[in-house]
Structure formats: C-alpha cells, structure tokens
PDB file of C-alpha atoms in Angstrom:
ATOM      1  CA  UNK A   1      92.213  93.257 109.397  1.00 65.00           C
ATOM      2  CA  UNK A   2      89.749  94.310 106.372  1.00 67.00           C
ATOM      3  CA  UNK A   3      88.505  92.880 102.835  1.00 65.00           C
ATOM      4  CA  UNK A   4      86.411  94.061  99.824  1.00 61.00           C
ATOM      5  CA  UNK A   5      84.068  92.137  97.416  1.00 59.00           C
ATOM      6  CA  UNK A   6      84.163  92.878  93.735  1.00 54.00           C
ATOM      7  CA  UNK A   7      81.636  91.694  91.402  1.00 56.00           C
ATOM      8  CA  UNK A   8      79.723  91.859  88.037  1.00 55.00           C
ATOM      9  CA  UNK A   9      75.682  92.883  89.986  1.00 56.00           C
ATOM     10  CA  UNK A  10      72.814  90.744  88.987  1.00 61.00           C
ATOM     11  CA  UNK A  11      70.843  92.158  86.360  1.00 60.00           C
ATOM     12  CA  UNK A  12      68.063  94.058  87.137  1.00 60.00           C
ATOM     13  CA  UNK A  13      65.407  93.449  84.101  1.00 69.00           C
ATOM     14  CA  UNK A  14      64.904  90.335  82.042  1.00 78.00           C
ATOM     15  CA  UNK A  15      66.665  91.769  79.011  1.00 81.00           C
ATOM     16  CA  UNK A  16      68.414  95.730  77.674  1.00 82.00           C
ATOM     17  CA  UNK A  17      68.782  95.225  74.007  1.00 87.00           C
ATOM     18  CA  UNK A  18      71.239  97.854  73.770  1.00 86.00           C
ATOM     19  CA  UNK A  19      70.927 100.792  71.271  1.00 84.00           C
ATOM     20  CA  UNK A  20      73.126 103.828  69.772  1.00 78.00           C
ATOM     21  CA  UNK A  21      69.780 106.110  69.984  1.00 72.00           C
ATOM     22  CA  UNK A  22      68.656 106.695  73.448  1.00 71.00           C
ATOM     23  CA  UNK A  23      65.166 107.911  72.427  1.00 69.00           C
ATOM     24  CA  UNK A  24      63.067 106.894  75.307  1.00 63.00           C
ATOM     25  CA  UNK A  25      66.224 104.643  76.351  1.00 68.00           C
ATOM     26  CA  UNK A  26      67.453 103.446  79.988  1.00 70.00           C
ATOM     27  CA  UNK A  27      71.293 103.971  79.854  1.00 72.00           C
ATOM     28  CA  UNK A  28      73.020 100.078  81.560  1.00 69.00           C
ATOM     29  CA  UNK A  29      76.229  99.168  81.735  1.00 68.00           C
ATOM     30  CA  UNK A  30      77.734 101.495  79.018  1.00 73.00           C
ATOM     31  CA  UNK A  31      74.823 101.525  76.796  1.00 80.00           C
ATOM     32  CA  UNK A  32      71.670 102.207  76.315  1.00 83.00           C
ATOM     33  CA  UNK A  33      68.620  99.920  76.019  1.00 85.00           C
ATOM     34  CA  UNK A  34      66.343  99.107  74.197  1.00 86.00           C
ATOM     35  CA  UNK A  35      62.308  99.381  74.582  1.00 84.00           C
ATOM     36  CA  UNK A  36      62.238  95.829  75.752  1.00 85.00           C
ATOM     37  CA  UNK A  37      58.511  95.610  74.582  1.00 87.00           C
ATOM     38  CA  UNK A  38      60.146  96.726  70.532  1.00 88.00           C
ATOM     39  CA  UNK A  39      62.815  93.712  71.057  1.00 90.00           C
ATOM     40  CA  UNK A  40      62.768  91.562  68.018  1.00 94.00           C
ATOM     41  CA  UNK A  41      64.778  88.514  67.872  1.00 94.00           C
ATOM     42  CA  UNK A  42      67.073  89.608  65.265  1.00 95.00           C
ATOM     43  CA  UNK A  43      68.461  91.703  68.446  1.00 94.00           C
ATOM     44  CA  UNK A  44      69.299  87.970  69.881  1.00 93.00           C
ATOM     45  CA  UNK A  45      70.814  86.575  66.368  1.00 94.00           C
ATOM     46  CA  UNK A  46      74.614  87.304  64.793  1.00 94.00           C
ATOM     47  CA  UNK A  47      75.028  85.740  61.363  1.00 95.00           C
ATOM     48  CA  UNK A  48      78.438  84.383  60.262  1.00 93.00           C
ATOM     49  CA  UNK A  49      79.899  83.258  63.011  1.00 93.00           C
ATOM     50  CA  UNK A  50      80.063  79.632  60.824  1.00 94.00           C
ATOM     51  CA  UNK A  51      81.829  81.639  57.877  1.00 94.00           C
ATOM     52  CA  UNK A  52      85.835  80.318  57.949  1.00 95.00           C
ATOM     53  CA  UNK A  53      87.228  83.978  57.182  1.00 95.00           C
ATOM     54  CA  UNK A  54      90.571  84.633  55.863  1.00 95.00           C
ATOM     55  CA  UNK A  55      94.141  83.714  57.378  1.00 95.00           C
ATOM     56  CA  UNK A  56      96.212  84.557  54.880  1.00 94.00           C
ATOM     57  CA  UNK A  57      98.304  87.364  57.039  1.00 93.00           C
ATOM     58  CA  UNK A  58     100.866  88.285  59.280  1.00 90.00           C
ATOM     59  CA  UNK A  59     100.095  86.029  62.394  1.00 91.00           C
ATOM     60  CA  UNK A  60      97.968  83.061  60.098  1.00 93.00           C
ATOM     61  CA  UNK A  61      94.934  83.584  61.875  1.00 94.00           C
ATOM     62  CA  UNK A  62      91.605  85.326  62.150  1.00 96.00           C
ATOM     63  CA  UNK A  63      89.194  86.169  64.656  1.00 95.00           C
ATOM     64  CA  UNK A  64      85.568  87.098  64.625  1.00 96.00           C
ATOM     65  CA  UNK A  65      84.224  88.751  67.871  1.00 94.00           C
ATOM     66  CA  UNK A  66      80.604  88.637  69.111  1.00 95.00           C
ATOM     67  CA  UNK A  67      80.383  91.078  71.639  1.00 92.00           C
ATOM     68  CA  UNK A  68      77.331  93.449  72.990  1.00 90.00           C
ATOM     69  CA  UNK A  69      78.740  95.796  69.679  1.00 90.00           C
ATOM     70  CA  UNK A  70      78.069  92.790  67.004  1.00 93.00           C
ATOM     71  CA  UNK A  71      75.020  91.591  69.055  1.00 93.00           C
ATOM     72  CA  UNK A  72      73.629  93.698  70.915  1.00 92.00           C
ATOM     73  CA  UNK A  73      71.156  91.093  72.896  1.00 92.00           C
ATOM     74  CA  UNK A  74      73.987  91.067  74.822  1.00 91.00           C
ATOM     75  CA  UNK A  75      73.670  93.810  76.865  1.00 88.00           C
ATOM     76  CA  UNK A  76      74.097  93.201  80.523  1.00 85.00           C
ATOM     77  CA  UNK A  77      73.911  88.962  80.161  1.00 87.00           C
ATOM     78  CA  UNK A  78      78.256  89.076  80.935  1.00 88.00           C
ATOM     79  CA  UNK A  79      78.889  87.141  77.972  1.00 91.00           C
ATOM     80  CA  UNK A  80      80.606  87.004  74.411  1.00 93.00           C
ATOM     81  CA  UNK A  81      82.031  84.715  71.977  1.00 94.00           C
ATOM     82  CA  UNK A  82      84.642  84.477  68.815  1.00 95.00           C
ATOM     83  CA  UNK A  83      85.355  81.921  66.637  1.00 96.00           C
ATOM     84  CA  UNK A  84      89.266  81.927  66.031  1.00 96.00           C
ATOM     85  CA  UNK A  85      90.064  81.014  62.651  1.00 95.00           C
ATOM     86  CA  UNK A  86      94.072  79.574  62.406  1.00 94.00           C
ATOM     87  CA  UNK A  87      96.031  79.092  59.049  1.00 93.00           C
ATOM     88  CA  UNK A  88      97.352  75.136  59.056  1.00 90.00           C
ATOM     89  CA  UNK A  89     100.902  74.869  59.308  1.00 85.00           C
ATOM     90  CA  UNK A  90     101.886  77.835  61.934  1.00 86.00           C
ATOM     91  CA  UNK A  91      98.732  80.029  62.138  1.00 91.00           C
ATOM     92  CA  UNK A  92      98.341  81.482  65.547  1.00 91.00           C
ATOM     93  CA  UNK A  93      96.562  83.855  67.702  1.00 91.00           C
ATOM     94  CA  UNK A  94      98.725  86.573  69.434  1.00 90.00           C
ATOM     95  CA  UNK A  95      99.692  86.079  73.265  1.00 90.00           C
ATOM     96  CA  UNK A  96      96.807  88.586  74.601  1.00 91.00           C
ATOM     97  CA  UNK A  97      94.659  88.507  77.545  1.00 91.00           C
ATOM     98  CA  UNK A  98      90.686  90.321  78.235  1.00 91.00           C
ATOM     99  CA  UNK A  99      91.296  92.672  81.095  1.00 89.00           C
ATOM    100  CA  UNK A 100      87.466  92.461  81.448  1.00 88.00           C
ATOM    101  CA  UNK A 101      86.873  88.745  80.585  1.00 90.00           C
ATOM    102  CA  UNK A 102      87.975  85.299  81.230  1.00 91.00           C
ATOM    103  CA  UNK A 103      88.194  83.253  78.579  1.00 92.00           C
ATOM    104  CA  UNK A 104      87.331  79.571  77.951  1.00 90.00           C
ATOM    105  CA  UNK A 105      88.707  77.913  74.741  1.00 91.00           C
ATOM    106  CA  UNK A 106      87.468  74.860  72.465  1.00 90.00           C
ATOM    107  CA  UNK A 107      88.936  73.281  70.096  1.00 91.00           C
ATOM    108  CA  UNK A 108      86.306  72.813  66.930  1.00 90.00           C
ATOM    109  CA  UNK A 109      88.599  71.290  63.982  1.00 90.00           C
ATOM    110  CA  UNK A 110      92.352  71.043  63.655  1.00 90.00           C
ATOM    111  CA  UNK A 111      95.180  71.233  66.407  1.00 89.00           C
ATOM    112  CA  UNK A 112      96.004  73.811  68.604  1.00 90.00           C
ATOM    113  CA  UNK A 113      98.236  74.526  71.343  1.00 90.00           C
ATOM    114  CA  UNK A 114      97.453  76.723  74.188  1.00 91.00           C
ATOM    115  CA  UNK A 115      98.437  78.306  77.259  1.00 91.00           C
ATOM    116  CA  UNK A 116      98.356  80.661  79.855  1.00 91.00           C
ATOM    117  CA  UNK A 117     101.230  82.295  82.203  1.00 91.00           C
ATOM    118  CA  UNK A 118     100.709  82.117  85.965  1.00 89.00           C
ATOM    119  CA  UNK A 119     101.118  85.439  87.525  1.00 89.00           C
ATOM    120  CA  UNK A 120     104.510  87.077  88.668  1.00 90.00           C
ATOM    121  CA  UNK A 121     103.628  85.226  92.417  1.00 91.00           C
ATOM    122  CA  UNK A 122     103.387  81.901  90.911  1.00 90.00           C
ATOM    123  CA  UNK A 123     106.151  82.343  89.106  1.00 91.00           C
ATOM    124  CA  UNK A 124     105.106  82.911  86.036  1.00 90.00           C
ATOM    125  CA  UNK A 125     104.654  79.253  85.302  1.00 94.00           C
ATOM    126  CA  UNK A 126     103.609  78.397  81.543  1.00 93.00           C
ATOM    127  CA  UNK A 127     100.823  76.189  81.716  1.00 94.00           C
ATOM    128  CA  UNK A 128      99.990  74.390  78.056  1.00 94.00           C
ATOM    129  CA  UNK A 129      97.779  71.679  76.738  1.00 92.00           C
ATOM    130  CA  UNK A 130      97.766  70.324  73.012  1.00 91.00           C
ATOM    131  CA  UNK A 131      93.664  70.269  71.749  1.00 85.00           C
ATOM    132  CA  UNK A 132      93.183  67.882  69.090  1.00 78.00           C
ATOM    133  CA  UNK A 133      90.071  66.612  67.210  1.00 71.00           C
ATOM    134  CA  UNK A 134      91.859  66.239  63.488  1.00 56.00           C
ATOM    135  CA  UNK A 135      94.323  67.284  61.443  1.00 59.00           C
ATOM    136  CA  UNK A 136      93.143  70.093  58.965  1.00 75.00           C
ATOM    137  CA  UNK A 137      93.467  73.849  59.426  1.00 84.00           C
ATOM    138  CA  UNK A 138      92.381  74.940  63.013  1.00 88.00           C
ATOM    139  CA  UNK A 139      89.258  76.156  64.234  1.00 90.00           C
ATOM    140  CA  UNK A 140      88.144  77.191  67.838  1.00 90.00           C
ATOM    141  CA  UNK A 141      85.661  78.665  69.858  1.00 91.00           C
ATOM    142  CA  UNK A 142      86.119  80.911  72.507  1.00 91.00           C
ATOM    143  CA  UNK A 143      83.764  81.974  74.820  1.00 90.00           C
ATOM    144  CA  UNK A 144      84.030  85.097  77.498  1.00 88.00           C
ATOM    145  CA  UNK A 145      82.768  86.073  80.830  1.00 89.00           C
ATOM    146  CA  UNK A 146      82.072  89.673  79.746  1.00 86.00           C
ATOM    147  CA  UNK A 147      79.227  91.311  77.287  1.00 83.00           C
ATOM    148  CA  UNK A 148      82.880  93.206  76.317  1.00 84.00           C
ATOM    149  CA  UNK A 149      85.989  91.288  76.733  1.00 87.00           C
ATOM    150  CA  UNK A 150      88.627  93.752  75.721  1.00 86.00           C
ATOM    151  CA  UNK A 151      91.689  92.439  74.206  1.00 89.00           C
ATOM    152  CA  UNK A 152      95.315  93.510  74.670  1.00 89.00           C
ATOM    153  CA  UNK A 153      98.315  91.982  72.335  1.00 88.00           C
ATOM    154  CA  UNK A 154     100.891  91.989  74.491  1.00 90.00           C
ATOM    155  CA  UNK A 155     103.337  92.800  71.394  1.00 89.00           C
ATOM    156  CA  UNK A 156     101.001  95.388  69.663  1.00 87.00           C
ATOM    157  CA  UNK A 157     100.589  97.070  73.435  1.00 89.00           C
ATOM    158  CA  UNK A 158     104.282  97.019  74.288  1.00 91.00           C
ATOM    159  CA  UNK A 159     106.162  97.279  70.812  1.00 92.00           C
ATOM    160  CA  UNK A 160     103.327  99.081  68.603  1.00 89.00           C
ATOM    161  CA  UNK A 161     101.993 101.462  71.551  1.00 89.00           C
ATOM    162  CA  UNK A 162     101.241 105.375  70.008  1.00 89.00           C
ATOM    163  CA  UNK A 163     103.002 106.930  71.678  1.00 91.00           C
ATOM    164  CA  UNK A 164     106.128 104.999  71.917  1.00 91.00           C
ATOM    165  CA  UNK A 165     107.147 103.560  75.146  1.00 93.00           C
ATOM    166  CA  UNK A 166     110.255 105.319  75.873  1.00 94.00           C
ATOM    167  CA  UNK A 167     112.853 102.259  74.505  1.00 93.00           C
ATOM    168  CA  UNK A 168     115.559 102.844  77.200  1.00 93.00           C
ATOM    169  CA  UNK A 169     112.334 100.955  79.068  1.00 93.00           C
ATOM    170  CA  UNK A 170     111.996  98.524  77.010  1.00 94.00           C
ATOM    171  CA  UNK A 171     115.578  98.084  77.172  1.00 94.00           C
ATOM    172  CA  UNK A 172     115.913  97.586  80.681  1.00 93.00           C
ATOM    173  CA  UNK A 173     112.898  96.062  81.433  1.00 92.00           C
ATOM    174  CA  UNK A 174     113.675  93.297  78.312  1.00 92.00           C
ATOM    175  CA  UNK A 175     117.557  93.362  78.411  1.00 94.00           C
ATOM    176  CA  UNK A 176     118.246  93.738  75.313  1.00 94.00           C
ATOM    177  CA  UNK A 177     120.251  96.283  73.073  1.00 95.00           C
ATOM    178  CA  UNK A 178     118.554  99.518  71.994  1.00 94.00           C
ATOM    179  CA  UNK A 179     118.998  98.453  68.319  1.00 95.00           C
ATOM    180  CA  UNK A 180     116.445  95.284  69.166  1.00 94.00           C
ATOM    181  CA  UNK A 181     113.935  98.142  70.338  1.00 93.00           C
ATOM    182  CA  UNK A 182     114.366  99.964  67.831  1.00 92.00           C
ATOM    183  CA  UNK A 183     113.815  96.652  65.236  1.00 92.00           C
ATOM    184  CA  UNK A 184     110.355  95.623  67.567  1.00 91.00           C
ATOM    185  CA  UNK A 185     109.178  99.247  67.699  1.00 91.00           C
ATOM    186  CA  UNK A 186     109.744  99.693  63.777  1.00 89.00           C
ATOM    187  CA  UNK A 187     107.832  97.516  62.573  1.00 85.00           C
ATOM    188  CA  UNK A 188     103.640  96.654  62.079  1.00 71.00           C
ATOM    189  CA  UNK A 189     102.500  95.281  63.901  1.00 70.00           C
ATOM    190  CA  UNK A 190      99.346  93.244  62.726  1.00 73.00           C
ATOM    191  CA  UNK A 191      95.559  92.801  64.065  1.00 78.00           C
ATOM    192  CA  UNK A 192      93.844  89.769  63.502  1.00 77.00           C
ATOM    193  CA  UNK A 193      90.622  90.788  65.739  1.00 76.00           C
ATOM    194  CA  UNK A 194      87.709  91.650  63.732  1.00 70.00           C
TER     195      UNK A 194
END
C-alpha cells in the first residue's frame, strides 16, 4: 500500500507582497515579492468591500473579489475573501466551484438559500440551509482558503466554453434533445465576478 499527501507549504518569510515589477524581487507562489523593507500599510489595504454593488444584471448578483490580484499583501498567506451582493427577490450567485479553495460563507443581511452537492461517490446529495439575519436585499461575505481561489461557474463552463463542447457530448451527458443544448449554447452567459 502506498499513500501520498498534498498541502500548501508554510510561508518561508513573514510577508511576500506581490508586485508586477521583478526588479530585485524574489519569485514566490506565482508572484514576485516586493522587498519587505519597502512594504507599506497600503499593501495590506483593500478599500470598497463595504460598498454595495449594482445587482441589476442577468443573475441579480455581483461578486467583489479580494484576492492577491486586488490585495497584493495576501500573497503567500493562503486566504482571500469576497463580498456578494444579491438583488431582492431572486438574486442568485450561479452554481460554481473554487478549484483551489474551500469556501465559508456568512450572511450579513437578508436571507440566503445556500448549499453544495456532495461527490459522485456520496450520491451527489444536495446539502442546503437557509441563512437569515434579516429580510432585505442580501449581502454575504465569503472566506476562501487560497490567495487565488479561482472560480468556475458551472453553466458558463459547460454551455459557454470557447471553443464550445461538442453538442453531441452534452446531449448524451444531460440526456436531452440536441435543440435544448443548441439553445443553451447560444445564450450569453453572464459573469457576475469582479
């Protein structure tokens, strides 16, 4: 019997503020590190997470992402967050996955129906909960276990990929008529992530 383990390594230094300019910089975790002696408080500041965003779009939500690209001080720390604003009465953050992170979500105001689907091995069981601190347009804060969690919106990936997935494959996979797949692939798939 053999086994293997995978994990993010512990940081080798206290901070590694991401910079685009590699002058006198060290390359760590996919980003160049600013000289720690040149680090300033603004390297660890993101302004605007408190500002509600416009949810007047096809899905009725807007995600404000705060990852290493928006907040360079997160580099090598293994964390990020997002604010999700939902329109009242039906705003939704489409089903999605984070390929490089685990997500924890907290409803700040309003009411949210949240959940996830277990793996094929566990029968694809849906686990859901209604989170409710209030009765208004909803706002949630999401914490992610990666500085660069990524996001794959399921409908966009399956029906809006470029080049498109062969309709015959999707027709068989979803067990629907080809016209349904053609219609879904012809849609404009909205991206609600900033």
